[in-house]
Coordinates of C-alpha atoms in Angstrom, one line a residue:
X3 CA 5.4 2.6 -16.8
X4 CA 5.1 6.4 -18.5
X5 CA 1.9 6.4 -15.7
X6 CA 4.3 6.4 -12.8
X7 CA 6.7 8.6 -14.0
X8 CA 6.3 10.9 -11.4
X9 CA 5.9 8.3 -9.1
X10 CA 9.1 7.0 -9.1
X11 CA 10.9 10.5 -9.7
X12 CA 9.0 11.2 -6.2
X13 CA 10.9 8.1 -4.7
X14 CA 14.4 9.1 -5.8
X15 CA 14.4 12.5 -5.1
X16 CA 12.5 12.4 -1.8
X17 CA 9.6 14.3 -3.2
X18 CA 6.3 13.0 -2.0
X19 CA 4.0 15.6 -2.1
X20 CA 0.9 13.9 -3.5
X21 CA -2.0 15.1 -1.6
X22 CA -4.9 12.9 -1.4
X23 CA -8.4 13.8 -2.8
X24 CA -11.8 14.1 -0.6
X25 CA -13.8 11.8 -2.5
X26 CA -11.0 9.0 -2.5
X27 CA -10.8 9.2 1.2
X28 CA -14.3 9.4 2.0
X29 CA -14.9 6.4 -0.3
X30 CA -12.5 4.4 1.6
X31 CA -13.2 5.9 5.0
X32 CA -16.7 4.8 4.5
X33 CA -16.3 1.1 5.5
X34 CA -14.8 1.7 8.8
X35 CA -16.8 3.7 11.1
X36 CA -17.0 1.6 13.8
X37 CA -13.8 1.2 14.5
X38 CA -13.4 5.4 15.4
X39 CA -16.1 5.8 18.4
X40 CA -14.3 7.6 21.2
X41 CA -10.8 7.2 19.1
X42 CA -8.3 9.6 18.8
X43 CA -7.2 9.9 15.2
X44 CA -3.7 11.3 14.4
X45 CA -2.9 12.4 11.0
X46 CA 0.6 12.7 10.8
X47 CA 1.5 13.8 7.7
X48 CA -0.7 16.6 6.8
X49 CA -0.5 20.7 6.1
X50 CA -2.8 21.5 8.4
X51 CA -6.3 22.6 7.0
X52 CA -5.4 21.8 3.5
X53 CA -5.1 18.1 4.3
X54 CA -8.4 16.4 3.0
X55 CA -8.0 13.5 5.7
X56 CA -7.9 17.3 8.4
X57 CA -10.8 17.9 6.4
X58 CA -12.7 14.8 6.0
X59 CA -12.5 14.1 10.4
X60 CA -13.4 17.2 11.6
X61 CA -16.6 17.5 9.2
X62 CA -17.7 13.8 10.6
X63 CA -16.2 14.0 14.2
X64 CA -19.4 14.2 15.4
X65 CA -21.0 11.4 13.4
X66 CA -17.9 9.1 14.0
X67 CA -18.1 10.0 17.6
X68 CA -14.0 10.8 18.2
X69 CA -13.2 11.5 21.4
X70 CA -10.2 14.0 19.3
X71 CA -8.3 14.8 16.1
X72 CA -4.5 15.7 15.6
X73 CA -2.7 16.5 12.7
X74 CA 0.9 17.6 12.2
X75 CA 3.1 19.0 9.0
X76 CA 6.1 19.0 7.8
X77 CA 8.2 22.1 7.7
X78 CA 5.3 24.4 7.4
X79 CA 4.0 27.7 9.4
X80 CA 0.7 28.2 7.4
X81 CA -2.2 26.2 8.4
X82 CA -3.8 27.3 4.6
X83 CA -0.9 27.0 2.5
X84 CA 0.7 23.7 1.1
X85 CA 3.9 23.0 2.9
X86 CA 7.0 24.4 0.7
X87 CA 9.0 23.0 3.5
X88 CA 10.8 26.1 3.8
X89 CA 10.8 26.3 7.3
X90 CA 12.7 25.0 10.2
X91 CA 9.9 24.4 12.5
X92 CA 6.1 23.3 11.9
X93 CA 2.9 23.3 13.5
X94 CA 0.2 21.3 14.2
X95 CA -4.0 21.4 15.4
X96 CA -5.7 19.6 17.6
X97 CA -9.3 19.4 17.5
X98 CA -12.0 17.5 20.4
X99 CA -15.2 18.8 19.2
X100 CA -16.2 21.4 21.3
X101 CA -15.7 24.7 19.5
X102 CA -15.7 25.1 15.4
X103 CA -12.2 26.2 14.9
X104 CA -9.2 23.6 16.0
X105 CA -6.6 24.7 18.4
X106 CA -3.1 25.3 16.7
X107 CA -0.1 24.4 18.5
X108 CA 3.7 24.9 17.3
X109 CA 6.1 22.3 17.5
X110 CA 9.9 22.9 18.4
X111 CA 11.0 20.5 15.5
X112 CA 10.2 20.4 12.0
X113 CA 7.3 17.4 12.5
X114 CA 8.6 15.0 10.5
X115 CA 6.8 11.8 11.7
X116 CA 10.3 10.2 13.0
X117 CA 11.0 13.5 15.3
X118 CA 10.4 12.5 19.3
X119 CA 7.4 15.2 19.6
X120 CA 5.5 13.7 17.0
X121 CA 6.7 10.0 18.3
X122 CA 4.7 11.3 21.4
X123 CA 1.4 12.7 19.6
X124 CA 1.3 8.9 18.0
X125 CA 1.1 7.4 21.7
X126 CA -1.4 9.8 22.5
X127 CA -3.1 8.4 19.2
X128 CA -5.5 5.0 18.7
X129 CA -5.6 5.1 14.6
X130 CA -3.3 6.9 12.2
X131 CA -4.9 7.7 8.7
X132 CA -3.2 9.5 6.2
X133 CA -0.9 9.5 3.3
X134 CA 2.4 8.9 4.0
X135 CA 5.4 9.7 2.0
X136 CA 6.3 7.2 -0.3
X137 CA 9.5 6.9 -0.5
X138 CA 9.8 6.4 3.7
X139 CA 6.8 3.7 3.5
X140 CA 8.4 0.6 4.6
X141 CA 10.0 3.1 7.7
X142 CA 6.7 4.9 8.3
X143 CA 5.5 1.4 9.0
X144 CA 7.4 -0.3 11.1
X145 CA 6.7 2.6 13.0
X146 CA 3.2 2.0 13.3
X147 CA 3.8 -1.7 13.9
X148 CA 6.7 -0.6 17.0
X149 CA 4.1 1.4 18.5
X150 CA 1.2 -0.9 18.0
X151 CA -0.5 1.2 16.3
X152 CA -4.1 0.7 13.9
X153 CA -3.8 2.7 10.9
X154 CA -5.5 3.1 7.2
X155 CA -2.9 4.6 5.2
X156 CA -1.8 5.1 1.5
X157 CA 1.0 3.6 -0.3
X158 CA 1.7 1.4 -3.4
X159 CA 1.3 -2.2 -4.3
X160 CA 5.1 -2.8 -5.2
X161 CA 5.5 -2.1 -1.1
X162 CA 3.8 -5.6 -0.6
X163 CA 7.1 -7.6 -1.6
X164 CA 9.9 -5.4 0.5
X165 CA 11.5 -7.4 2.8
X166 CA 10.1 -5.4 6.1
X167 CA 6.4 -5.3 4.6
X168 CA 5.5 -8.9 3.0
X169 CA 6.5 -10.7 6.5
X170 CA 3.4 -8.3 7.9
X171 CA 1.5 -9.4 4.9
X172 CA 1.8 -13.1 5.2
X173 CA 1.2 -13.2 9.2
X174 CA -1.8 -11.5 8.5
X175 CA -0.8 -8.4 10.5
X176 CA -1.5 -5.8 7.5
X177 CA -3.9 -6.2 5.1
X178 CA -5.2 -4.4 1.5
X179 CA -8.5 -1.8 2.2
X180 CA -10.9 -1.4 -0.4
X181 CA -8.9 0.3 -2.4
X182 CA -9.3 2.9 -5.2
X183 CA -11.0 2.3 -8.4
X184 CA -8.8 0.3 -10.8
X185 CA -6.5 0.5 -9.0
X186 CA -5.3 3.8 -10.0
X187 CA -5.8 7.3 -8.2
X188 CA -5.3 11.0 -9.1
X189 CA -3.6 13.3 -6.5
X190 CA -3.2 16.7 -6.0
X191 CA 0.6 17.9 -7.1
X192 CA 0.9 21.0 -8.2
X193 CA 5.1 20.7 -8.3
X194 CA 4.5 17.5 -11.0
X195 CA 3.8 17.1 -14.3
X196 CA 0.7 14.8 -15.3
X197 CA 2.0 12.4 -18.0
X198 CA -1.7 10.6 -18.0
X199 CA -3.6 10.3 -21.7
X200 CA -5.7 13.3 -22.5
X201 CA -8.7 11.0 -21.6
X202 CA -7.5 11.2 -18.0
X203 CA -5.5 14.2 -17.5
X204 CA -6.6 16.6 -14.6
X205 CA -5.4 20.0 -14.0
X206 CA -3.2 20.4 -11.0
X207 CA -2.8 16.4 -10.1
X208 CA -1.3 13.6 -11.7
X209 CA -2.8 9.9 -12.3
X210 CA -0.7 7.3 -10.5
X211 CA -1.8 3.4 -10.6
X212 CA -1.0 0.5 -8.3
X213 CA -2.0 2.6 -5.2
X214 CA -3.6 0.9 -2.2
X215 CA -4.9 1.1 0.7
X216 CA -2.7 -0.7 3.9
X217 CA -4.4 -1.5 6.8
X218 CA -4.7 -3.3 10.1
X219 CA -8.4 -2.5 10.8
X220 CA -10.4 -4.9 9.9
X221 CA -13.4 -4.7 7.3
X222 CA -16.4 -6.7 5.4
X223 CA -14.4 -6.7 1.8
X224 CA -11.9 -9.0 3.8
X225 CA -14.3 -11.9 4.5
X226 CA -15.4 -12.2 0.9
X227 CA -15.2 -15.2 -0.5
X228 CA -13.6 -15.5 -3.8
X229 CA -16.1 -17.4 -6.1
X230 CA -13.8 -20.2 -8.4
X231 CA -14.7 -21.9 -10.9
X232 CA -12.0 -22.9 -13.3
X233 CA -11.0 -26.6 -13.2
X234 CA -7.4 -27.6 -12.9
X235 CA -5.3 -29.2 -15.7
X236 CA -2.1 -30.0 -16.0
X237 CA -1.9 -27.9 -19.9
X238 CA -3.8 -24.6 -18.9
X239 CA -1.7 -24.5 -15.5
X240 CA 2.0 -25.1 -15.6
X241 CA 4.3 -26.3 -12.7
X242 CA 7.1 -23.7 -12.1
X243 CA 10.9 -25.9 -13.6
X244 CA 12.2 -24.7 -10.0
X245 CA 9.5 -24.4 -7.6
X246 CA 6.5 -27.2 -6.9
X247 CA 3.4 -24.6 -7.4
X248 CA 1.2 -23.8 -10.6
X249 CA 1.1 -20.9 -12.2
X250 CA -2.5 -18.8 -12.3
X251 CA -1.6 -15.6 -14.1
X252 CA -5.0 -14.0 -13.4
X253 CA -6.7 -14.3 -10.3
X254 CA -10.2 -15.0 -11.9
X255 CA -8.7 -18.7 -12.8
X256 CA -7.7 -19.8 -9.8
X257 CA -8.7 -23.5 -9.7
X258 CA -11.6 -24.7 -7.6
X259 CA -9.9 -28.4 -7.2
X260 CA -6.3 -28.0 -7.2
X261 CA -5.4 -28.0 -3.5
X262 CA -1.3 -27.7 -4.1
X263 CA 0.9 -24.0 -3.8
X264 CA -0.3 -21.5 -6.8
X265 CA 1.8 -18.7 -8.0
X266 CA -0.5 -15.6 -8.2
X267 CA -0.5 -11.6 -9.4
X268 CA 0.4 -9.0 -6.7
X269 CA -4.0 -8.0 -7.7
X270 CA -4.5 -10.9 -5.3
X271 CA -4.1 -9.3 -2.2
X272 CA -7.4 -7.4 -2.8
X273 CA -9.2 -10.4 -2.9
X274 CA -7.5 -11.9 0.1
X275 CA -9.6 -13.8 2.4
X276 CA -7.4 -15.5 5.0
X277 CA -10.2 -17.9 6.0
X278 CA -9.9 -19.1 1.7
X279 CA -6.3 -18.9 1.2
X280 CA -3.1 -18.9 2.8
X281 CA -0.1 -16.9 2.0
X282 CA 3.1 -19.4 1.5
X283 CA 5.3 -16.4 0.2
X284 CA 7.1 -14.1 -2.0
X285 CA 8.7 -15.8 -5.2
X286 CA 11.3 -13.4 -5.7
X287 CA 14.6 -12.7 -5.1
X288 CA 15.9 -13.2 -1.7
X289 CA 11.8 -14.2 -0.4
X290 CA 12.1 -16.5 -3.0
X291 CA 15.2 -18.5 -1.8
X292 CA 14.0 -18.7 1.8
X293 CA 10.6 -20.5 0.7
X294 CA 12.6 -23.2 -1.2
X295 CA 12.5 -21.5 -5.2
X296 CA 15.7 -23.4 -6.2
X297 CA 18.6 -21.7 -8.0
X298 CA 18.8 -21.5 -12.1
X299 CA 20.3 -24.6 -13.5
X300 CA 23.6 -23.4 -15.4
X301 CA 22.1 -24.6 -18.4
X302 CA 19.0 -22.1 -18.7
X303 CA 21.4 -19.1 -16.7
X304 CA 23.8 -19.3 -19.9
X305 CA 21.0 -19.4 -22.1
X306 CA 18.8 -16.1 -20.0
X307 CA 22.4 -14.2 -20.4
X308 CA 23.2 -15.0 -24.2
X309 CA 19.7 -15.6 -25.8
X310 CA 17.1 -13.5 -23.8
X311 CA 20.0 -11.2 -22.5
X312 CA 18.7 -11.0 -18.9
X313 CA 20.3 -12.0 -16.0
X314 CA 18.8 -14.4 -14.0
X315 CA 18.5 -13.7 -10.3
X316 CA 17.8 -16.8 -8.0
X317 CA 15.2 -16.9 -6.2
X318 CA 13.3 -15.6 -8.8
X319 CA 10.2 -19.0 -10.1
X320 CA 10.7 -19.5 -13.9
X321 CA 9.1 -22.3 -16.2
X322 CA 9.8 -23.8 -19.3
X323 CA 6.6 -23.0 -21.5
X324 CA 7.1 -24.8 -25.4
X325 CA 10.7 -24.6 -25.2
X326 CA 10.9 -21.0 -24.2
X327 CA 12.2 -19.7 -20.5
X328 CA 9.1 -18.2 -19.1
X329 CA 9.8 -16.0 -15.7
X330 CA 6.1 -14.6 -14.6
X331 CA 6.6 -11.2 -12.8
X332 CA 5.4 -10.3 -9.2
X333 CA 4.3 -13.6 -8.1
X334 CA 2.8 -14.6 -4.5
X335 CA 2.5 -18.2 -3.5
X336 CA -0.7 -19.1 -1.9
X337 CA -2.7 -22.6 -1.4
X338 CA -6.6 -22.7 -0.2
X339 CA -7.3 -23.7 3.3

């Protein structure tokens, strides 16, 4: 948890300014070129020539063959400065290609994405790419969704189970990228202190895992099927007390001949294929109750309150493992097709 520290001091205070690095977007943007000939790309949440994503489209606009590229700041004059947000109004650039330098233009707002001048730069737009903030993720997506949008943008793995994302999720209307490695990236914040072992401390940015890629473009990492080869028994995988699925606490062992629900890590949905598996739901919680998880028997709610001193939340898949209350974090339901 010390890894995302900042992380979650970025989501209470409304402080998001994680900027992303070149390499990270070039090794995701990498997988998708065909889907950007004769796009316009939007970038909507970017200081202006400091962005990397500004940085990485108008070095390849000619390669990717975009027909133009817009990007737009928040509260920010200087189209070389990081935004301090110290200003009422913003501006923006456009660039299509035809001269080195892009075309600055000045909004009359303050270009936060949600403002009605950058609503109309996104209908101008065909695909949205960028790092949004992350503590308006689930809003800066239904956005995208409203305006029928594609989009490759940043955001963590704990979105996946909010109630306005994991419906988007299961019907297959956003899906994981290919991600960054181990799961884990470094951004640029120079207003956040780096609590990341010495091992993997960087000047100037600060390490913060369970990032992903969200998408609704589609790519070859999606179509890959996952190679099983554990066999099923009833000792290695135990049935949930109030739910009727197994639980397969790493993804590696999920059974090749089991054909019934499983109950699976959040680290599945990079591995997603939707012609392999489908998505049942989200065992938690309030997603939990409307897929059928039953409520705690009185018996082991006393027992979670007096003995484990938790309280138990229905909705929330538990088992009894030897004796002992077992309740598996962050689980997805999923059965093969």
């Amino acid at each position: 948890m010390a890894k995302n520290k900042n992380l979650h001091k970025a989501m209470s205070n409304k402080k998001d300014e994680f900027y992303t690095q070149l390499v990270d977007i070039e090794n995701e943007l990498k997988h998708y070129r065909s889907h950007f000939h004769g796009k316009v790309v939007y970038c909507n949440c970017d200081d202006p020539e400091i962005s990397n994503f500004y940085h990485y489209f108008h070095q390849n606009f000619a390669r990717l063959e975009l027909r133009q590229l817009i990007t737009t700041c928040y509260k920010n004059q200087n189209r070389k400065m990081f935004s301090q947000h110290d200003k009422d109004t913003a501006i923006g650039l456009r660039y299509d290609g035809t001269d080195m330098f892009a075309d600055k233009f000045h909004l009359k707002g303050d270009g936060d994405f949600r403002s009605s001048e950058c609503i109309e730069l996104l209908k101008e737009s065909d695909i949205v790419v960028t790092n949004p903030p992350f503590s308006l993720f689930r809003e800066y997506v239904a956005q995208l969704m409203k305006y029928e949008k594609k989009f490759l943008v940043i955001g963590h793995q704990n979105a996946i189970a909010k109630r306005e994302l994991f419906p988007l999720i299961r019907d297959k209307r956003i899906w994981l990228g290919y991600g960054f490695k181990g799961g884990a990236s470094h951004f640029i914040a120079p207003n956040y202190e780096d609590y990341a072992v010495a091992g993997e401390h960087r000047e100037g940015m600060i390490r913060v895992s369970g990032v992903a890629w969200f998408t609704n473009l589609d790519h070859a990492k999606r179509n890959e099927e996952l190679i099983l080869y554990k066999k099923y028994s009833p000792e290695e995988y135990p049935t949930y007390f109030n739910f009727d699925a197994i639980e397969v606490s790493k993804v590696k062992d999920i059974p090749y001949d089991f054909d019934g629900m499983m109950g699976v890590p959040i680290t599945f949905m990079s591995k997603f294929n939707p012609q392999q598996f489908e998505i049942v739901g989200w065992a938690q919680g309030t997603l939990g109750k409307e897929i059928g998880v039953k409520p705690w028997t009185p018996e082991h709610r006393k027992h979670r309150k007096e003995v484990d001193k938790k309280i138990p939340i229905d909705g929330n898949i538990y088992m009894i493992k030897e004796g002992e209350i077992v309740e598996p974090y962050a689980r997805i339901i999923i059965r093969k097709i």
